Amino acid sequence: MRRVTILGATGSIGQNTIDLIDRQPDQYEVVALTGAGNIAQLAADARRLRAKYVVTAHEDRLNDLRDALAGTDIEVGAGQAALIEAGARPVDWVMSSIVGAAGLAPGLEALKQGATLALANKESLVCAGKLVMETAGLNAARVLPVDSEHSAVFQALVGEDIGAVERIVITASGGAFRDWPLEQLEQATVEEASNHPNWDMGQRITIDSASMFNKALEVIETHEFFGVDPDLIEVVVHPESTVHALVGFRDGALMAHLGAPDMRHAIGYALHWPERRELPVARLDLAAMGQLTFRAPDPARYPALGLAWAVMRRGGLSGAAFNAAKERALDHFIARRIRFTEMAGLVEAVLDRFEADSRLIDAGMTLDNVMITDHFARRWVDEEMTKRAG
Ligand code: NAD
Ligand code: MG
């Protein structure tokens, strides 16, 4: 029996993870499950999977969760301390699929107890890549990528020497607005941005795909996880989402990873690694597909993408500032306080302010400093909006 915990169990990645576990329930002992507002889903999964400890991120929902689990002996918790406790409960494998910087601290707990961390929460690596990888190293814990592109790169590197890599190409679908006339982007609504052409994912990452903030995070994730130079990383728009990534070696070979757009592949690979087991994903019919297309991302359509290289060059806590500013700008777009096209400019303004802040620019990479940077960056987005409105 493998003991597993799922942080962010009620989300898109969490539910896909549970789908795999549900197929072989006798092989897994589910220790902790966490969610936020979707108490009914969380409680139903906890009952069926016989979880030991269940946590909602919302402090004020503790009683609802307790009621929903009445008649069971499942332990419940709520709030930040309980999320940390969920990450710290001893297990073999933890899925980190909370969305946003909120996933960092519980994921670090999982590494500290030496568990294998299946990392969907790319924000952890963007905010605190050095801290995450060092914590893993110090505790002989392993981080396995779950983002489809990074899982693809990881698989292309099996048996290879990272020193022989001359380029890593990650693909981007181009998101909801890849074919819109540029001048229409200003008018894009939250509903339109939340409608991904190929992947079925949570709302926030779906909107981030339309803006390519998601790809910017993934470029930084590639740099932090594989330790490669920023200049080796490329992004190509590939509307079919069939090739997830390619790794180029110094002899000119380019190894591509292809598969249906179904996150259960990357989740299953991380769940069964280093073995490959059968997974319930569609098999590609190459002849029916006929052709695959690629094009360069247009910087005018995707101004957020280029910010990734500035962040990687700056290093330190700039990733934490970048991610937090992005999260806050996205909050404002979802709340309809700003336009889709305003997000990138706000984040860039925050990065400029970060550069000029002598307290943060040279501060060490500790969890406290990451959280402080996160706090300031969110506040600076709001201040920048007030300035622009006034
Ligand atoms: P989602 O919005 O569907 O689910 C998010 C989960 O996090 C839910 O369980 C929710 O309850 C929980 N959560 C939300 N706010 C929280 C908070 N403040 N504290 C604690 N828990 C909180 O998101 P998702 O699409 O499943 O994405 C999860 C992560 O995986 C993200 O980091 C995303 O970038 C990454 N990812 C997702 C996909 C995908 O296909 N959905 C693909 C690649 C990477
Ligand atoms: Mg991805």
Short mmCIF file of C-alpha atoms and ligand atoms in Angstrom, two decimals:
data_model
loop_
_atom_site.label_atom_id
_atom_site.label_comp_id
_atom_site.label_asym_id
_atom_site.label_seq_id
_atom_site.Cartn_x
_atom_site.Cartn_y
_atom_site.Cartn_z
CA MET A 1 0.00 0.00 0.00
CA ARG A 2 1.31 3.42 -0.90
CA ARG A 3 0.37 6.23 1.43
CA VAL A 4 -0.67 9.31 -0.51
CA THR A 5 -1.86 12.84 0.20
CA ILE A 6 -3.54 15.21 -2.24
CA LEU A 7 -3.18 18.94 -1.59
CA GLY A 8 -5.86 20.68 -3.66
CA ALA A 9 -7.92 17.51 -4.10
CA THR A 10 -11.09 19.27 -5.28
CA GLY A 11 -9.48 21.04 -8.24
CA SER A 12 -8.95 19.92 -11.79
CA ILE A 13 -5.58 18.23 -11.14
CA GLY A 14 -6.77 16.88 -7.77
CA GLN A 15 -9.83 15.27 -9.33
CA ASN A 16 -7.77 13.74 -12.14
CA THR A 17 -5.41 12.33 -9.51
CA ILE A 18 -8.36 10.87 -7.60
CA ASP A 19 -9.67 9.37 -10.84
CA LEU A 20 -6.43 7.35 -11.13
CA ILE A 21 -6.46 6.32 -7.48
CA ASP A 22 -10.14 5.32 -7.68
CA ARG A 23 -9.26 2.79 -10.37
CA GLN A 24 -6.96 0.87 -7.99
CA PRO A 25 -8.19 1.72 -4.49
CA ASP A 26 -6.57 -1.34 -2.91
CA GLN A 27 -3.11 -0.02 -3.83
CA TYR A 28 -3.39 3.30 -1.99
CA GLU A 29 -3.93 4.48 1.52
CA VAL A 30 -5.19 8.06 1.34
CA VAL A 31 -3.84 9.99 4.30
CA ALA A 32 -4.81 13.64 3.77
CA LEU A 33 -7.05 15.52 1.33
CA THR A 34 -7.34 19.29 1.18
CA GLY A 35 -9.71 21.67 -0.58
CA ALA A 36 -11.21 25.09 -0.10
CA GLY A 37 -14.85 26.05 -0.72
CA ASN A 38 -16.14 22.84 -2.31
CA ILE A 39 -16.95 21.04 0.94
CA ALA A 40 -19.43 18.57 -0.62
CA GLN A 41 -16.84 17.27 -3.09
CA LEU A 42 -14.12 17.13 -0.48
CA ALA A 43 -16.30 15.21 1.97
CA ALA A 44 -17.60 12.78 -0.66
CA ASP A 45 -14.07 11.93 -1.80
CA ALA A 46 -12.86 11.64 1.79
CA ARG A 47 -15.61 9.15 2.64
CA ARG A 48 -15.12 7.03 -0.47
CA LEU A 49 -11.32 7.00 -0.20
CA ARG A 50 -11.39 6.60 3.60
CA ALA A 51 -9.04 9.54 4.10
CA LYS A 52 -7.59 10.00 7.57
CA TYR A 53 -7.35 13.80 7.67
CA VAL A 54 -9.34 16.33 5.67
CA VAL A 55 -8.70 20.07 5.52
CA THR A 56 -10.46 23.09 4.07
CA ALA A 57 -8.39 26.20 3.46
CA HIS A 58 -11.33 28.31 4.66
CA GLU A 59 -11.22 28.71 8.40
CA ASP A 60 -14.94 29.59 8.54
CA ARG A 61 -15.96 26.35 6.80
CA LEU A 62 -14.65 24.00 9.50
CA ASN A 63 -18.11 23.30 10.90
CA ASP A 64 -19.53 22.64 7.44
CA LEU A 65 -16.76 20.14 6.82
CA ARG A 66 -17.34 18.53 10.22
CA ASP A 67 -21.08 18.24 9.46
CA ALA A 68 -20.41 16.78 6.02
CA LEU A 69 -18.24 14.09 7.61
CA ALA A 70 -20.54 13.35 10.54
CA GLY A 71 -20.69 9.68 11.47
CA THR A 72 -17.14 8.98 10.29
CA ASP A 73 -13.96 9.00 12.32
CA ILE A 74 -12.20 11.24 9.79
CA GLU A 75 -10.21 14.00 11.44
CA VAL A 76 -10.93 17.53 10.14
CA GLY A 77 -9.00 20.79 10.07
CA ALA A 78 -9.21 24.26 8.57
CA GLY A 79 -6.93 27.16 7.70
CA GLN A 80 -3.24 27.60 7.06
CA ALA A 81 -1.91 25.61 10.03
CA ALA A 82 -4.08 22.65 9.06
CA LEU A 83 -2.87 22.80 5.43
CA ILE A 84 0.70 22.69 6.71
CA GLU A 85 -0.23 19.75 8.94
CA ALA A 86 -1.74 17.95 5.92
CA GLY A 87 1.56 18.33 4.06
CA ALA A 88 3.52 17.13 7.07
CA ARG A 89 1.61 13.89 7.76
CA PRO A 90 3.98 11.02 6.88
CA VAL A 91 3.29 9.52 3.43
CA ASP A 92 5.16 8.18 0.42
CA TRP A 93 3.72 10.50 -2.23
CA VAL A 94 2.11 13.93 -2.20
CA MET A 95 0.27 15.59 -5.08
CA SER A 96 0.83 19.34 -4.85
CA SER A 97 -2.15 20.75 -6.77
CA ILE A 98 -3.26 23.79 -4.82
CA VAL A 99 -3.44 26.76 -7.18
CA GLY A 100 -1.14 29.75 -6.55
CA ALA A 101 1.54 30.66 -4.03
CA ALA A 102 -0.70 29.13 -1.35
CA GLY A 103 0.67 25.75 -2.45
CA LEU A 104 4.26 26.55 -1.48
CA ALA A 105 4.26 26.08 2.30
CA PRO A 106 2.30 22.78 2.42
CA GLY A 107 4.49 21.41 -0.40
CA LEU A 108 7.66 22.29 1.52
CA GLU A 109 6.31 20.31 4.48
CA ALA A 110 5.91 17.29 2.25
CA LEU A 111 9.55 17.60 1.18
CA LYS A 112 10.72 18.03 4.77
CA GLN A 113 9.19 14.69 5.72
CA GLY A 114 10.98 13.11 2.73
CA ALA A 115 7.92 12.35 0.61
CA THR A 116 8.01 12.33 -3.17
CA LEU A 117 6.35 15.55 -4.30
CA ALA A 118 4.40 15.40 -7.55
CA LEU A 119 4.45 19.06 -8.42
CA ALA A 120 1.55 20.51 -10.39
CA ASN A 121 1.82 23.73 -8.38
CA LYS A 122 4.32 25.44 -10.69
CA GLU A 123 4.00 28.58 -8.58
CA SER A 124 6.19 26.88 -5.92
CA LEU A 125 9.09 26.77 -8.34
CA VAL A 126 8.47 30.27 -9.68
CA CYS A 127 8.30 31.84 -6.19
CA ALA A 128 10.96 29.79 -4.49
CA GLY A 129 12.67 27.39 -6.88
CA LYS A 130 15.95 27.39 -4.99
CA LEU A 131 14.22 26.80 -1.64
CA VAL A 132 12.10 23.96 -3.03
CA MET A 133 14.99 22.15 -4.70
CA GLU A 134 17.31 22.65 -1.72
CA THR A 135 14.67 21.43 0.72
CA ALA A 136 14.25 18.34 -1.44
CA GLY A 137 18.00 17.78 -1.52
CA LEU A 138 18.48 18.21 2.22
CA ASN A 139 15.74 15.68 3.00
CA ALA A 140 16.50 13.18 0.24
CA ALA A 141 13.03 13.87 -1.12
CA ARG A 142 12.20 13.85 -4.80
CA VAL A 143 10.29 16.39 -6.86
CA LEU A 144 8.57 15.04 -9.96
CA PRO A 145 7.06 17.45 -12.49
CA VAL A 146 3.35 17.20 -13.28
CA ASP A 147 2.98 20.14 -15.63
CA SER A 148 2.54 18.43 -19.01
CA GLU A 149 5.47 20.23 -20.64
CA HIS A 150 7.84 19.50 -17.77
CA SER A 151 6.77 15.90 -17.51
CA ALA A 152 7.49 15.67 -21.25
CA VAL A 153 10.98 17.18 -20.84
CA PHE A 154 11.64 14.93 -17.85
CA GLN A 155 10.70 11.88 -19.91
CA ALA A 156 12.83 13.00 -22.87
CA LEU A 157 15.79 13.27 -20.49
CA VAL A 158 15.64 9.72 -19.15
CA GLY A 159 19.09 8.22 -19.62
CA GLU A 160 20.47 11.48 -21.01
CA ASP A 161 23.11 13.87 -19.72
CA ILE A 162 21.64 17.34 -19.04
CA GLY A 163 25.03 18.73 -20.09
CA ALA A 164 24.35 17.54 -23.65
CA VAL A 165 21.14 19.59 -23.88
CA GLU A 166 21.36 22.63 -26.13
CA ARG A 167 17.71 23.68 -26.10
CA ILE A 168 14.40 22.95 -24.40
CA VAL A 169 11.31 23.84 -26.38
CA ILE A 170 8.00 23.99 -24.56
CA THR A 171 4.83 24.29 -26.57
CA ALA A 172 1.89 26.62 -25.95
CA SER A 173 -1.61 26.16 -27.32
CA GLY A 174 -1.92 29.92 -27.70
CA GLY A 175 -4.99 29.96 -25.48
CA ALA A 176 -8.47 31.29 -26.07
CA PHE A 177 -7.43 34.33 -28.09
CA ARG A 178 -4.74 32.93 -30.34
CA ASP A 179 -6.72 33.76 -33.49
CA TRP A 180 -8.49 36.93 -32.36
CA PRO A 181 -7.69 40.21 -34.10
CA LEU A 182 -5.24 42.02 -31.80
CA GLU A 183 -7.43 45.11 -31.45
CA GLN A 184 -10.27 42.99 -30.03
CA LEU A 185 -8.23 41.70 -27.07
CA GLU A 186 -9.05 44.81 -25.05
CA GLN A 187 -12.70 43.75 -25.04
CA ALA A 188 -12.07 40.14 -24.00
CA THR A 189 -14.38 39.04 -21.19
CA VAL A 190 -13.67 36.73 -18.26
CA GLU A 191 -15.98 34.11 -19.78
CA GLU A 192 -14.18 34.22 -23.13
CA ALA A 193 -10.76 33.98 -21.46
CA SER A 194 -11.96 31.02 -19.35
CA ASN A 195 -12.69 28.86 -22.38
CA HIS A 196 -9.59 26.88 -23.35
CA PRO A 197 -9.50 25.45 -26.88
CA ASN A 198 -7.77 22.15 -25.94
CA TRP A 199 -7.38 21.55 -22.21
CA ASP A 200 -9.97 21.27 -19.46
CA MET A 201 -8.35 23.00 -16.45
CA GLY A 202 -9.10 25.29 -13.51
CA GLN A 203 -10.26 28.81 -14.37
CA ARG A 204 -7.11 30.62 -13.27
CA ILE A 205 -4.65 28.58 -15.35
CA THR A 206 -7.07 28.75 -18.28
CA ILE A 207 -7.05 32.55 -18.25
CA ASP A 208 -3.27 32.47 -17.75
CA SER A 209 -3.07 30.37 -20.92
CA ALA A 210 -4.92 33.05 -22.89
CA SER A 211 -2.48 35.73 -21.66
CA MET A 212 0.52 33.33 -21.70
CA PHE A 213 1.29 34.22 -18.11
CA ASN A 214 1.02 30.47 -17.69
CA LYS A 215 3.76 29.92 -20.26
CA ALA A 216 5.90 32.59 -18.58
CA LEU A 217 5.55 30.68 -15.30
CA GLU A 218 6.44 27.46 -17.12
CA VAL A 219 9.58 28.95 -18.67
CA ILE A 220 10.74 29.89 -15.16
CA GLU A 221 9.65 26.45 -13.91
CA THR A 222 11.85 24.86 -16.61
CA HIS A 223 14.82 26.98 -15.55
CA GLU A 224 14.37 26.17 -11.85
CA PHE A 225 13.58 22.47 -12.17
CA PHE A 226 16.12 21.42 -14.79
CA GLY A 227 18.71 24.04 -13.84
CA VAL A 228 19.22 25.15 -17.45
CA ASP A 229 20.33 28.54 -18.67
CA PRO A 230 17.40 30.86 -19.56
CA ASP A 231 18.78 31.28 -23.08
CA LEU A 232 18.32 27.56 -23.80
CA ILE A 233 14.56 27.76 -23.27
CA GLU A 234 12.20 28.41 -26.18
CA VAL A 235 8.44 28.65 -26.52
CA VAL A 236 6.58 27.72 -29.69
CA VAL A 237 2.86 28.03 -30.35
CA HIS A 238 1.41 24.66 -31.27
CA PRO A 239 -2.38 24.91 -31.56
CA GLU A 240 -2.99 21.13 -31.57
CA SER A 241 -1.45 20.59 -28.07
CA THR A 242 -0.17 17.19 -29.19
CA VAL A 243 3.58 17.75 -28.84
CA HIS A 244 4.07 18.85 -25.21
CA ALA A 245 7.77 19.65 -25.30
CA LEU A 246 10.98 18.90 -27.18
CA VAL A 247 14.54 18.53 -25.95
CA GLY A 248 17.38 19.36 -28.34
CA PHE A 249 20.79 17.76 -27.83
CA ARG A 250 24.18 18.93 -29.00
CA ASP A 251 24.23 16.42 -31.85
CA GLY A 252 21.18 18.15 -33.32
CA ALA A 253 18.64 15.51 -32.28
CA LEU A 254 15.31 16.83 -31.08
CA MET A 255 13.33 14.44 -28.86
CA ALA A 256 9.63 15.24 -28.80
CA HIS A 257 6.96 13.98 -26.41
CA LEU A 258 3.52 13.51 -27.93
CA GLY A 259 0.23 12.59 -26.34
CA ALA A 260 -3.43 13.47 -26.03
CA PRO A 261 -4.17 16.60 -23.99
CA ASP A 262 -5.11 14.70 -20.83
CA MET A 263 -3.38 15.55 -17.53
CA ARG A 264 -3.82 11.97 -16.32
CA HIS A 265 -0.76 11.10 -18.39
CA ALA A 266 1.60 13.44 -16.51
CA ILE A 267 -0.10 12.71 -13.17
CA GLY A 268 0.09 8.96 -13.77
CA TYR A 269 3.72 9.15 -14.84
CA ALA A 270 4.56 10.93 -11.56
CA LEU A 271 2.40 8.48 -9.57
CA HIS A 272 4.04 5.34 -10.97
CA TRP A 273 7.55 6.66 -11.67
CA PRO A 274 10.03 5.14 -12.33
CA GLU A 275 7.71 2.51 -13.79
CA ARG A 276 5.43 3.06 -16.74
CA ARG A 277 2.00 1.59 -16.12
CA GLU A 278 -1.07 1.51 -18.28
CA LEU A 279 -3.04 4.77 -18.15
CA PRO A 280 -6.60 5.54 -19.28
CA VAL A 281 -5.63 8.18 -21.84
CA ALA A 282 -6.63 8.30 -25.51
CA ARG A 283 -4.06 6.96 -27.98
CA LEU A 284 -3.11 9.22 -30.87
CA ASP A 285 -4.20 8.33 -34.38
CA LEU A 286 -1.39 9.97 -36.33
CA ALA A 287 -2.86 9.44 -39.77
CA ALA A 288 -6.18 10.92 -38.67
CA MET A 289 -4.33 13.93 -37.25
CA GLY A 290 -2.62 14.45 -40.59
CA GLN A 291 -0.45 17.38 -39.63
CA LEU A 292 0.94 19.33 -36.71
CA THR A 293 1.63 23.04 -36.89
CA PHE A 294 4.02 25.37 -35.08
CA ARG A 295 4.54 29.12 -35.07
CA ALA A 296 6.46 31.71 -33.09
CA PRO A 297 4.57 33.48 -30.30
CA ASP A 298 3.70 37.08 -31.22
CA PRO A 299 5.05 39.43 -28.49
CA ALA A 300 2.27 41.94 -29.24
CA ARG A 301 -0.36 39.30 -28.48
CA TYR A 302 1.48 37.84 -25.48
CA PRO A 303 3.39 40.65 -23.71
CA ALA A 304 3.52 38.59 -20.48
CA LEU A 305 5.74 35.89 -21.97
CA GLY A 306 8.88 38.00 -22.31
CA LEU A 307 8.76 38.99 -18.63
CA ALA A 308 9.92 35.46 -17.76
CA TRP A 309 13.44 36.10 -19.04
CA ALA A 310 13.75 39.35 -17.06
CA VAL A 311 12.70 37.44 -13.93
CA MET A 312 15.18 34.60 -14.54
CA ARG A 313 18.03 37.03 -15.15
CA ARG A 314 17.22 38.91 -11.95
CA GLY A 315 16.73 35.72 -9.91
CA GLY A 316 16.33 35.76 -6.11
CA LEU A 317 12.90 36.85 -4.97
CA SER A 318 11.87 38.37 -8.30
CA GLY A 319 9.92 35.20 -9.16
CA ALA A 320 7.88 35.63 -5.97
CA ALA A 321 7.14 39.25 -6.93
CA PHE A 322 6.26 38.23 -10.47
CA ASN A 323 3.92 35.44 -9.44
CA ALA A 324 2.15 37.45 -6.73
CA ALA A 325 1.65 40.43 -9.04
CA LYS A 326 0.28 38.09 -11.68
CA GLU A 327 -2.12 36.48 -9.16
CA ARG A 328 -3.35 39.86 -7.98
CA ALA A 329 -3.78 41.26 -11.51
CA LEU A 330 -5.72 38.11 -12.38
CA ASP A 331 -7.95 38.60 -9.30
CA HIS A 332 -8.74 42.08 -10.58
CA PHE A 333 -9.48 40.85 -14.10
CA ILE A 334 -11.77 38.10 -12.78
CA ALA A 335 -13.54 40.70 -10.62
CA ARG A 336 -13.92 42.81 -13.78
CA ARG A 337 -11.97 45.73 -12.35
CA ILE A 338 -9.39 45.76 -15.17
CA ARG A 339 -9.22 44.71 -18.81
CA PHE A 340 -7.54 41.53 -20.00
CA THR A 341 -4.87 43.63 -21.73
CA GLU A 342 -4.03 45.56 -18.55
CA MET A 343 -2.62 42.61 -16.61
CA ALA A 344 0.83 42.47 -18.23
CA GLY A 345 1.48 46.20 -17.76
CA LEU A 346 0.58 46.04 -14.08
CA VAL A 347 2.90 43.10 -13.49
CA GLU A 348 5.72 44.82 -15.36
CA ALA A 349 5.27 47.94 -13.20
CA VAL A 350 5.54 45.76 -10.07
CA LEU A 351 8.74 44.15 -11.38
CA ASP A 352 10.21 47.63 -11.95
CA ARG A 353 9.34 48.60 -8.39
CA PHE A 354 10.85 45.35 -7.09
CA GLU A 355 14.11 46.14 -8.93
CA ALA A 356 14.26 49.48 -7.13
CA ASP A 357 13.56 48.04 -3.67
CA SER A 358 16.84 47.60 -1.86
CA ARG A 359 15.17 45.65 0.99
CA LEU A 360 13.94 42.88 -1.29
CA ILE A 361 16.38 42.78 -4.15
CA ASP A 362 19.23 41.24 -2.14
CA ALA A 363 17.22 39.47 0.57
CA GLY A 364 17.87 35.74 0.98
CA MET A 365 15.54 33.01 -0.27
CA THR A 366 13.66 32.02 2.89
CA LEU A 367 9.96 31.21 3.17
CA ASP A 368 9.45 34.37 5.23
CA ASN A 369 11.11 36.55 2.60
CA VAL A 370 9.08 34.91 -0.15
CA MET A 371 5.87 35.65 1.76
CA ILE A 372 6.94 39.26 2.44
CA THR A 373 7.74 39.77 -1.24
CA ASP A 374 4.40 38.20 -2.16
CA HIS A 375 2.61 40.60 0.20
CA PHE A 376 4.32 43.71 -1.20
CA ALA A 377 3.85 42.72 -4.83
CA ARG A 378 0.09 42.27 -4.34
CA ARG A 379 -0.13 45.63 -2.61
CA TRP A 380 1.89 47.31 -5.37
CA VAL A 381 -0.55 46.05 -7.99
CA ASP A 382 -3.36 47.79 -6.10
CA GLU A 383 -1.31 50.97 -5.70
CA GLU A 384 -0.46 50.98 -9.38
CA MET A 385 -4.14 50.65 -10.24
CA THR A 386 -5.04 53.58 -7.99
CA LYS A 387 -2.29 55.63 -9.60
CA ARG A 388 -3.52 54.79 -13.09
CA ALA A 389 -7.14 55.54 -12.17
CA GLY A 390 -6.29 58.91 -10.59
P1 NAD B 1 -8.21 24.43 -9.63
O1 NAD B 1 -8.60 25.84 -9.46
O2 NAD B 1 -9.07 23.54 -10.44
O3 NAD B 1 -8.00 23.75 -8.18
C1 NAD B 1 -7.27 24.40 -7.20
C2 NAD B 1 -7.25 23.62 -5.90
O4 NAD B 1 -6.61 24.43 -4.91
C3 NAD B 1 -8.65 23.30 -5.35
O5 NAD B 1 -8.61 22.08 -4.66
C4 NAD B 1 -8.89 24.45 -4.35
O6 NAD B 1 -9.77 24.07 -3.33
C5 NAD B 1 -7.51 24.67 -3.81
N1 NAD B 1 -7.27 26.05 -3.36
C6 NAD B 1 -7.61 27.19 -4.01
N2 NAD B 1 -7.19 28.26 -3.30
C7 NAD B 1 -6.57 27.77 -2.20
C8 NAD B 1 -5.90 28.40 -1.09
N3 NAD B 1 -5.81 29.74 -0.98
N4 NAD B 1 -5.36 27.60 -0.15
C9 NAD B 1 -5.45 26.25 -0.26
N5 NAD B 1 -6.06 25.62 -1.26
C10 NAD B 1 -6.62 26.37 -2.23
O7 NAD B 1 -6.72 24.46 -10.22
P2 NAD B 1 -6.02 23.39 -11.18
O8 NAD B 1 -6.30 23.73 -12.58
O9 NAD B 1 -6.24 22.01 -10.69
O10 NAD B 1 -4.48 23.78 -10.94
C11 NAD B 1 -3.80 23.39 -9.77
C12 NAD B 1 -2.31 23.63 -9.98
O11 NAD B 1 -1.85 22.78 -11.01
C13 NAD B 1 -1.96 25.06 -10.41
O12 NAD B 1 -0.72 25.38 -9.85
C14 NAD B 1 -1.85 24.93 -11.92
O13 NAD B 1 -0.98 25.91 -12.46
C15 NAD B 1 -1.27 23.54 -12.06
N6 NAD B 1 -1.55 22.89 -13.33
C16 NAD B 1 -2.83 22.60 -13.68
C17 NAD B 1 -3.10 21.97 -14.88
C18 NAD B 1 -4.51 21.57 -15.27
O14 NAD B 1 -4.70 20.86 -16.23
N7 NAD B 1 -5.54 21.95 -14.55
C19 NAD B 1 -2.05 21.65 -15.75
C20 NAD B 1 -0.75 21.96 -15.37
C21 NAD B 1 -0.51 22.57 -14.16
MG MG B 2 1.55 23.23 -18.64
#
